[in-house]
C-alpha positions in Angstrom: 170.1 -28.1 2.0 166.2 -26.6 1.9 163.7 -28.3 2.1 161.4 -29.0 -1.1 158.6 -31.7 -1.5 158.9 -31.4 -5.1 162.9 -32.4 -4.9 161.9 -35.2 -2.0 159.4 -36.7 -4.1 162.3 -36.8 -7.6 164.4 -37.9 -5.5 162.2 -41.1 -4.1 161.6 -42.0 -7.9 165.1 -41.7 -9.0 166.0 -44.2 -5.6 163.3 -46.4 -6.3 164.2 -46.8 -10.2 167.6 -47.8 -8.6 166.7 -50.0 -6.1 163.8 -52.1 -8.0 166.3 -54.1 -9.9 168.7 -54.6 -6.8 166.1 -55.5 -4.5 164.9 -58.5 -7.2 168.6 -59.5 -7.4 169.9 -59.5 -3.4 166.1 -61.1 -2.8 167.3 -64.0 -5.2 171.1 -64.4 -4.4 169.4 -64.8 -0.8 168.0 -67.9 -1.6 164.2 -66.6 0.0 163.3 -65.2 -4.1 162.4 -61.8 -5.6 159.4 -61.2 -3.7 161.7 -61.1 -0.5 163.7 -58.7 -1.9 161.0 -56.9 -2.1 159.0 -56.9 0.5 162.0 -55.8 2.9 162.3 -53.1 0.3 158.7 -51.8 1.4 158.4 -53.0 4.6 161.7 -51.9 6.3 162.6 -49.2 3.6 159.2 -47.2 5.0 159.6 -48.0 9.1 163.7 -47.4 8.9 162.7 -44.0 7.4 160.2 -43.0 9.5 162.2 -44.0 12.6 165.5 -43.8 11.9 168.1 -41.8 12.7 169.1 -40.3 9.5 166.8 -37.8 7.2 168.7 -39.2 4.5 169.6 -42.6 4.9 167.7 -45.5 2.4 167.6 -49.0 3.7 166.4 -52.3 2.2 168.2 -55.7 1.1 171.7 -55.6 0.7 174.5 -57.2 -1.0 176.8 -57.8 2.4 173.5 -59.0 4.2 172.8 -61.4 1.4 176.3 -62.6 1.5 175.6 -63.7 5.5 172.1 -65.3 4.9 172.8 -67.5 1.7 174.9 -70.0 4.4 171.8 -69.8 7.0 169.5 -70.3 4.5 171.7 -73.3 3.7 171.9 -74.7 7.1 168.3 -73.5 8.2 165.7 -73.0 5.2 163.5 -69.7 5.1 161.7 -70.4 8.5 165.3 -70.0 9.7 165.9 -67.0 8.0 162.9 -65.0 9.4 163.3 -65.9 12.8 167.1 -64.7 12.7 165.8 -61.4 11.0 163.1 -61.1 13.9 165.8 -62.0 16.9 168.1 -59.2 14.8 165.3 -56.6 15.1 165.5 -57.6 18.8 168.9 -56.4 19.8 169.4 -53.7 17.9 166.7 -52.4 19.6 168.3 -53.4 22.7 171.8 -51.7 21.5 169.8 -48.3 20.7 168.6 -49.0 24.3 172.3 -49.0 25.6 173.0 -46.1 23.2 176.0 -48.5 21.7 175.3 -46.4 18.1 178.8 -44.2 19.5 180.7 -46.9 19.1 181.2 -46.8 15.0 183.7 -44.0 15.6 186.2 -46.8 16.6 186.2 -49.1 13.6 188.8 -47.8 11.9 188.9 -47.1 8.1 191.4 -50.0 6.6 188.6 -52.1 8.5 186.2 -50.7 6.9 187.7 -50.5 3.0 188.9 -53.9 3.6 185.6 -55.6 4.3 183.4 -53.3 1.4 186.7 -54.6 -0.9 185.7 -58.1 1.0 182.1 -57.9 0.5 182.2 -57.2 -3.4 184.5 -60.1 -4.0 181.9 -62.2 -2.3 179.0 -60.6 -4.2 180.4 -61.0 -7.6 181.4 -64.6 -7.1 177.4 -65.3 -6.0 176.5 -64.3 -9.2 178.8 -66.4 -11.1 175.8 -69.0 -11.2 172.5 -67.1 -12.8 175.4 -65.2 -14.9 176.8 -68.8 -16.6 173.0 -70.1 -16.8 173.7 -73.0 -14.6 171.6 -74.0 -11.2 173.1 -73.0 -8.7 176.0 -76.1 -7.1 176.0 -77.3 -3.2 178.5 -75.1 -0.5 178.3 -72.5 1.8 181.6 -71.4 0.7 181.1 -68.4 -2.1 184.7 -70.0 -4.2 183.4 -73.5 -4.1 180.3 -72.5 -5.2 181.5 -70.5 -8.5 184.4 -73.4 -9.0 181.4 -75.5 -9.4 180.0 -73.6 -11.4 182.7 -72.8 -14.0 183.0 -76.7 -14.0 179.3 -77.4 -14.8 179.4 -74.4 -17.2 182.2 -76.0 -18.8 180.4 -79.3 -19.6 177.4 -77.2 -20.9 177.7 -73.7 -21.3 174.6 -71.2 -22.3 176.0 -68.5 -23.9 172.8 -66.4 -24.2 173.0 -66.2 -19.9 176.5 -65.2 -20.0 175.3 -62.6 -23.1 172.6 -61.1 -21.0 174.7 -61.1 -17.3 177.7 -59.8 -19.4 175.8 -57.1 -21.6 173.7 -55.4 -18.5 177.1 -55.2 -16.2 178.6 -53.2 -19.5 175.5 -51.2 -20.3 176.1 -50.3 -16.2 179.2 -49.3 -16.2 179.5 -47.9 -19.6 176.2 -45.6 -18.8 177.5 -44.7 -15.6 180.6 -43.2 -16.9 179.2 -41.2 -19.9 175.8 -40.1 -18.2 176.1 -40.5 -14.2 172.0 -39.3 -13.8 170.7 -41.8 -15.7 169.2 -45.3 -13.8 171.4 -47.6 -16.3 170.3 -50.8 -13.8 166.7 -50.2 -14.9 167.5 -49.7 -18.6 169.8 -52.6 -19.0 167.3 -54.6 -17.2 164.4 -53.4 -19.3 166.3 -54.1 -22.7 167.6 -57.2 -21.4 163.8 -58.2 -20.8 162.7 -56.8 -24.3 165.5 -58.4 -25.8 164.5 -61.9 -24.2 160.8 -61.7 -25.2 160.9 -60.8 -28.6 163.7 -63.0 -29.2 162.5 -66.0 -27.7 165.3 -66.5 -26.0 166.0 -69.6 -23.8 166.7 -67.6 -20.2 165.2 -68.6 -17.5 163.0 -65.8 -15.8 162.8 -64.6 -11.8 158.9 -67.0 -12.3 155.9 -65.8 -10.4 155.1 -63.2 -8.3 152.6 -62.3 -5.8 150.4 -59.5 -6.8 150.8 -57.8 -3.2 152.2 -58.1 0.5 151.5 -61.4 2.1 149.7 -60.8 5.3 152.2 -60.2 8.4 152.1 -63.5 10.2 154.8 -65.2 13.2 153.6 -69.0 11.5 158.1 -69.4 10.4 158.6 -68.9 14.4 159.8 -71.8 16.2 160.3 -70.9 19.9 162.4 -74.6 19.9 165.1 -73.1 17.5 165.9 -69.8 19.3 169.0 -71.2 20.9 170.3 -72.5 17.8 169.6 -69.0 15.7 171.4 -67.1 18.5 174.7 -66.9 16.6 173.3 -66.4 13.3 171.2 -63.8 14.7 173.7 -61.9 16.3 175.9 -61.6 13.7 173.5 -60.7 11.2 173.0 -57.7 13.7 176.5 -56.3 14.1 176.5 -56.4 10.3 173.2 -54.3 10.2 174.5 -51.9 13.0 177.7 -51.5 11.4 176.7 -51.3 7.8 173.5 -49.1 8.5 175.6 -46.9 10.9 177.8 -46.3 8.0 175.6 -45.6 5.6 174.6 -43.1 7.2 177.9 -41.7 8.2 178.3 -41.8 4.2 175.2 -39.6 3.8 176.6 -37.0 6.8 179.7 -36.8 5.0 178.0 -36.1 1.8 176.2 -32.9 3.0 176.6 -29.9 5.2 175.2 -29.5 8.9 173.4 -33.0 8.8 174.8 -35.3 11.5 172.7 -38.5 11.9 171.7 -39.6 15.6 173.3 -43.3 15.8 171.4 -44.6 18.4 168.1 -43.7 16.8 169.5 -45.6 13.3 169.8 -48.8 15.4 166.0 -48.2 16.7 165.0 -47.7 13.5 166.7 -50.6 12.6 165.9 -52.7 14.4 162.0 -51.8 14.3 162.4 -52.3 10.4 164.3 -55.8 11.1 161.2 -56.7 13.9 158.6 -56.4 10.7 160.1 -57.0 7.7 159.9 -61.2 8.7 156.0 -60.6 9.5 156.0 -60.1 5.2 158.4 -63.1 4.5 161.5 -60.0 4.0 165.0 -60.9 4.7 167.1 -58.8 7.1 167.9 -55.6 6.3 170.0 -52.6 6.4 171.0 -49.2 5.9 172.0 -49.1 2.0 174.8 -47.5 1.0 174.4 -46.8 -2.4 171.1 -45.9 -2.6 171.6 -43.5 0.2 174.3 -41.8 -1.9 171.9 -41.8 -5.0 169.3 -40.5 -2.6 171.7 -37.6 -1.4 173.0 -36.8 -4.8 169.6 -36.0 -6.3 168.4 -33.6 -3.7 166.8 -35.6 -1.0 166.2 -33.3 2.1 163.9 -35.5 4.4 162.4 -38.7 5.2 159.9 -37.9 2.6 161.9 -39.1 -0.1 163.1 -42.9 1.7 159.3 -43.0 2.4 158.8 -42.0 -1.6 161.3 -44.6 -2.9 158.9 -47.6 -0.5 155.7 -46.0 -1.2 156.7 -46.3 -5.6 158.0 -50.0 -4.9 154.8 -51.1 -3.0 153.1 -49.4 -6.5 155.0 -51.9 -9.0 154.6 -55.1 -6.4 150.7 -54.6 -6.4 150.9 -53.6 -10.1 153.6 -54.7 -12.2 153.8 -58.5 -10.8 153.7 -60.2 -13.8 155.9 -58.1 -15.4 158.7 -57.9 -13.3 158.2 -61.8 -13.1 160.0 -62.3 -16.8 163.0 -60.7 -16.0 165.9 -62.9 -16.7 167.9 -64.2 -14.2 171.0 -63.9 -15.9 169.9 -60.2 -16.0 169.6 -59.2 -12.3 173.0 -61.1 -12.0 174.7 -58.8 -14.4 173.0 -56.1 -12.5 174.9 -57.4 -9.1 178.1 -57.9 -11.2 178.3 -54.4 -12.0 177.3 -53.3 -8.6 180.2 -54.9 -6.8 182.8 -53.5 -9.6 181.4 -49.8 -8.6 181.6 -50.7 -5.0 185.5 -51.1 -5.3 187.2 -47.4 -4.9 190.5 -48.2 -6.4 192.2 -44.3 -5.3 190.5 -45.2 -1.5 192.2 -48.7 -1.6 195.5 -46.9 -3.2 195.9 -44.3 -0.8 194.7 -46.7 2.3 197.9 -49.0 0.9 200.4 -46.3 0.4 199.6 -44.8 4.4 201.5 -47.2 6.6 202.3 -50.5 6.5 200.1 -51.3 9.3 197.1 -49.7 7.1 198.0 -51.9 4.2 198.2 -54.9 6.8 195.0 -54.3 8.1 193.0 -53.7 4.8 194.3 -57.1 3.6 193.5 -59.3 6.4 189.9 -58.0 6.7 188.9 -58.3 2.4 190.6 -62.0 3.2 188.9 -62.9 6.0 185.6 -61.9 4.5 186.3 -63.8 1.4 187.3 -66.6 3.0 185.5 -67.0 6.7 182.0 -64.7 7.4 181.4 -60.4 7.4 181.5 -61.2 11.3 184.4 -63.0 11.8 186.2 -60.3 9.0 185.3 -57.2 11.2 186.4 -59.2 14.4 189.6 -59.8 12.9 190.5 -56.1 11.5 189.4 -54.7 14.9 192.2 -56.9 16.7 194.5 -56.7 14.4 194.3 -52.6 14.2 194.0 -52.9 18.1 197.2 -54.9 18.9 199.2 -52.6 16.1 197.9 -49.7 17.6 199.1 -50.4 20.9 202.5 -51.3 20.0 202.5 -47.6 18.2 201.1 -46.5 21.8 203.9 -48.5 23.6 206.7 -47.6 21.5 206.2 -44.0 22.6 207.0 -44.8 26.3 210.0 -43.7 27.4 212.8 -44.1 30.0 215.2 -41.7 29.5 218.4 -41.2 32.4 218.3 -36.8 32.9 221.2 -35.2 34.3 221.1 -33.5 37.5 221.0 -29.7 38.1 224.5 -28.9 39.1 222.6 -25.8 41.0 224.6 -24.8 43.4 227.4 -27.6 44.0 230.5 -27.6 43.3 232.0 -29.2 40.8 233.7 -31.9 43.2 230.1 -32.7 44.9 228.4 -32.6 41.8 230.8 -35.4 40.4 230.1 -37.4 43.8 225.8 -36.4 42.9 226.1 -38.0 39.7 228.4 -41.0 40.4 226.2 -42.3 43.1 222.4 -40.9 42.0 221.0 -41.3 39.3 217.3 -40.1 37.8 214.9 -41.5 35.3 212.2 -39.4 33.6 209.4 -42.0 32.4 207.4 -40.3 29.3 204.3 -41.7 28.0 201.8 -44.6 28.7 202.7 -47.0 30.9 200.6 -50.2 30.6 200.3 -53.6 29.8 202.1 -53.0 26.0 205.2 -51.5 27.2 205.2 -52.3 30.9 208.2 -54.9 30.6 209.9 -53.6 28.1 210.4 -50.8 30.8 211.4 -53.1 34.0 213.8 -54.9 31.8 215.3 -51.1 31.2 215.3 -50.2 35.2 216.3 -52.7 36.8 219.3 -53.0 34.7 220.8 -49.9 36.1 224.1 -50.4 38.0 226.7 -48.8 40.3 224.6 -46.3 42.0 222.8 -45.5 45.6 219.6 -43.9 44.9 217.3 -43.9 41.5 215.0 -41.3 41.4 211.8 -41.8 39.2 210.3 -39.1 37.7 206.6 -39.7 37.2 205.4 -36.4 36.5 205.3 -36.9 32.2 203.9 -40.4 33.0 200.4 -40.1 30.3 198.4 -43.1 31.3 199.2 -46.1 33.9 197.1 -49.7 33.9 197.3 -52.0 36.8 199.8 -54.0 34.5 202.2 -51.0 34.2 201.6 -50.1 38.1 202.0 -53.8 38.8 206.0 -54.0 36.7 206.9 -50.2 38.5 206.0 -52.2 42.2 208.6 -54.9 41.1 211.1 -53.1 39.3 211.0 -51.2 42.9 211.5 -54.2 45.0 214.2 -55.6 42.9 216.0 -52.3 43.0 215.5 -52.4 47.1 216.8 -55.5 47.3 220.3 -54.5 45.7 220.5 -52.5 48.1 219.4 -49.1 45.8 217.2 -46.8 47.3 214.0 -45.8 45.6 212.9 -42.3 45.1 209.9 -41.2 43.4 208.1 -37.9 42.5 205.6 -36.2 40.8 203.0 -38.9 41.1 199.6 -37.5 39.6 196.0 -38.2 41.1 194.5 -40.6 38.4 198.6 -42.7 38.6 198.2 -42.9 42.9 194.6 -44.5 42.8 196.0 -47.3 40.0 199.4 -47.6 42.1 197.7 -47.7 45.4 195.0 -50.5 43.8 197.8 -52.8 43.8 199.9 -52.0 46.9 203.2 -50.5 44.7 202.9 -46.7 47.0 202.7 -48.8 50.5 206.5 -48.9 50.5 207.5 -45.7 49.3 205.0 -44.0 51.1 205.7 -46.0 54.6 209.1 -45.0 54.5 208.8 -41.3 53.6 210.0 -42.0 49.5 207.4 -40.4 48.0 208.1 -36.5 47.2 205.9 -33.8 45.1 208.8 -32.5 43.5 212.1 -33.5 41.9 214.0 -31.3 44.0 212.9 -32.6 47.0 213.6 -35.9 46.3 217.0 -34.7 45.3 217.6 -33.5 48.8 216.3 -36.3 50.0 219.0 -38.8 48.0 221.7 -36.0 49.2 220.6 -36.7 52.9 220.8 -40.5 52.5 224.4 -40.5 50.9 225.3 -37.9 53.6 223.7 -40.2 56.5 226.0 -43.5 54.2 229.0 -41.5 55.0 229.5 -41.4 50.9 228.6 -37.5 50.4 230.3 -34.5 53.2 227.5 -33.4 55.1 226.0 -30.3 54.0 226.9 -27.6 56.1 225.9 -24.8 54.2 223.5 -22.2 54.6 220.8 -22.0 52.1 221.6 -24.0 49.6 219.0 -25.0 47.0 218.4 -27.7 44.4 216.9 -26.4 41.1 215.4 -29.0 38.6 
């Protein structure tokens, strides 16, 4: 994609047209007001494009952010709130600084569908409040809150909120469908706004705003509450890493040649995060849907983030007063329709219908974030997709019992080979996950001299897995069955040697390069036994 100022600068109008109403709304649901919203739009929306490490990438207030600060805003008012933003800005400075932005790669997708399907849930349900008219009810659980809320709506329902919330989600997603280029979030809140005016209408408005930034000031910190903020603070930063990091892995996808640098994003990140508290902004992020907007109407550079800030520090110095009548009810119908559009039924279909495991995965995680935190979600798909991905790992080791060349015996000392030898091929990983599953398998083996291992095919060894072939060994030994092994590779010998299991074989000459050698060897042993003839032929070779 060229360059062009002209399409930068379109672009930053078209994303700030978008992002006016949401940054009003997420500034509200957060429990900090409009003027937040705002401010983090401006603030960190200018210093995560001009640092960050995406050309395209749009950040401000966010629903997923909003859904993790209404319960510390609950538990720690707004001084609360800043200082978490400001410790957030902190370490994710620090993880740029250990260049830990590689790491999104590994959160795999179920994870990911499951906590956006998660995190839409959660944002619809926070509007269920401002959308009935009613204040909003005590909790810090998003389906105890809208219960509530239903009940007191119930007792005395306002229709003309539910009208407004009700008519601006359809206007949305109406719009969208019929004409996809047009900011329907603006115009339904506009008419909305009209509608209420001239009507008279008995909706109650977002109230005053100021005309302007508040001077950056540290007055919220409290150098006494750090300790308590630390877990608040660090999971409001793994949501901004991972939700900025995708974001811009969205905007990547979206275009060709542009790869984002990840460890830049969390610098910029977290620089945006360290400033946006000095202006009384909430915690911010990399914004998916505004980056895609930004993306989809020709944004090349940084010029056009820095456009979409630069128009909404215009209408917070200008337009004040009359952004300050917009209906409540409004902006929630706004949010409503936002977390319908965030939900990709033919991803979630097709995630489903993949494996089981997928399915599995996808389910937990939209639970967990519906019922526990974004934080504790994430945490939960990540083991889960870990522990079922290593018993897919494990379940490809193998121990499979090979025949032996017949080479060059006869048929009678072949018979003799194979009755008292026997070996074992061991394909695969061999660690922790399918370690015992493969000593239960060995030392089961019966009625023979000598086993032969076969380590050659062996993938990937852990000290767990080097750990059960040392006992399976010295169970074997103690039968009476001697031990063979061969092909042991470089990286396998330093994890076998870590735990002693190669002392043995390797003190008493068991330890071979090569199958055939260790075949030889076993001959020798049966021959020594008086169980095999001894070999008195010239020549004689082993293939295999």
């Amino acid at each position: 994609m060229g360059r062009s100022p002209r399409r930068d600068l379109l672009a930053g109008l078209t994303v700030a047209i978008v992002a006016l109403p949401l940054a009003l709304g997420f500034g509200v649901s957060s429990g900090l007001g409009a003027e937040a919203g705002l401010a983090t739009a401006v603030v960190a929306g200018a210093l995560a494009a001009l640092f960050g490490g995406s050309d395209l990438q749009v950040s401000g207030p966010t629903g997923a952010m909003t859904v993790v600060l209404v319960p510390i805003v609950a538990e720690y008012g707004t001084t609360g709130v800043l200082t978490v933003g400001l410790m957030a800005g902190v370490m994710l400075m620090a993880l740029a600084a250990l260049r830990a932005g590689t790491c999104m790669r590994y959160v795999p997708a179920p994870v990911v569908e499951g906590f956006t399907l998660g995190i839409a849930c959660v944002i619809g349900l926070q509007q269920v409040p401002q959308a009935l008219g009613v204040p909003v009810p005590d909790g810090d659980r998003v389906l105890v809150v809208a219960w509530r809320a239903v009940a007191e709506f119930a007792g005395n329902p306002n229709w003309i909120a539910v009208g407004l919330a009700v008519s601006v989600a359809v206007i949305m997603l109406g719009g969208a469908r019929l004409w996809p280029t047009v900011p329907f979030s603006l115009v339904a809140v506009v008419a909305a706004t009209v509608v209420a005016q001239v009507a008279d209408l008995d909706a109650a408005p977002i109230g005053d705003l100021p005309s302007g930034l508040p001077a950056p000031s540290l007055g919220f910190l409290d150098p006494g509450a750090l300790g308590s903020l630390l877990a608040p603070a660090v999971a409001v930063t793994a949501l901004a890493a991972l939700e900025s990091l995708l974001s811009a892995s969205v905007a990547d996808g979206m275009t060709v040649g542009r790869r984002h640098d990840p460890d830049r994003e969390l610098f910029g990140q977290g620089l945006a995060n360290l400033a946006a508290p000095l202006f009384g902004g909430v915690p911010a992020t990399g914004a998916i849907a505004r980056t895609a907007v930004n993306v989809r109407t020709g944004a090349g550079s940084r010029l056009a983030a820095l456009t979409h800030a630069a128009i909404l520090a215009v209408i917070v110095f200008a337009a004040a007063p009359l952004v300050a009548r917009i209906p409540l009810a409004a902006l929630a119908g706004v949010l409503l329709a936002t977390a319908v559009r965030m939900v990709e039924v033919g991803s979630l279909r097709a995630m489903a219908r993949a494996t089981r495991s997928d399915a599995l995965i996808l389910v937990l995680t939209a639970v967990a974030t519906l019922a526990l935190d974004l934080v504790y979600a994430v945490i939960i798909g990540l083991a889960v997709a870990g522990a079922l991905a290593l018993r897919a790992v494990a379940r490809q080791a193998r121990l499979d019992r090979v025949p032996l060349d017949r080479g060059d015996h006869s048929a009678e000392e072949h018979a003799l080979l194979a009755e008292h030898i026997v070996a074992y091929r061991i394909d695969g990983p061999l660690f922790f996950a399918a370690a015992h599953r493969f000593l239960l398998e060995l030392t089961e083996v019966a009625d023979v001299r000598v086993v032969i291992l076969r380590m050659s095919r062996v993938s990937t060894m852990d000290a767990t897995g080097a750990l059960v072939l040392k006992d399976a060994v010295e169970r074997l030994t103690r039968r009476g069955i001697l031990v063979l092994a061969s092909g042991i590779r470089p990286g396998q010998r330093r994890v076998l040697d870590s735990v002693g299991a190669l002392e043995s074989l390797r003190h008493d000459g068991r330890e071979y390069a090569s199958t055939p050698e260790a075949i030889r060897a076993a001959r020798h042993h049966l021959e020594t036994a008086g169980i095999l003839p001894a070999d008195t032929g010239q020549g004689r070779t082993v293939r295999g």
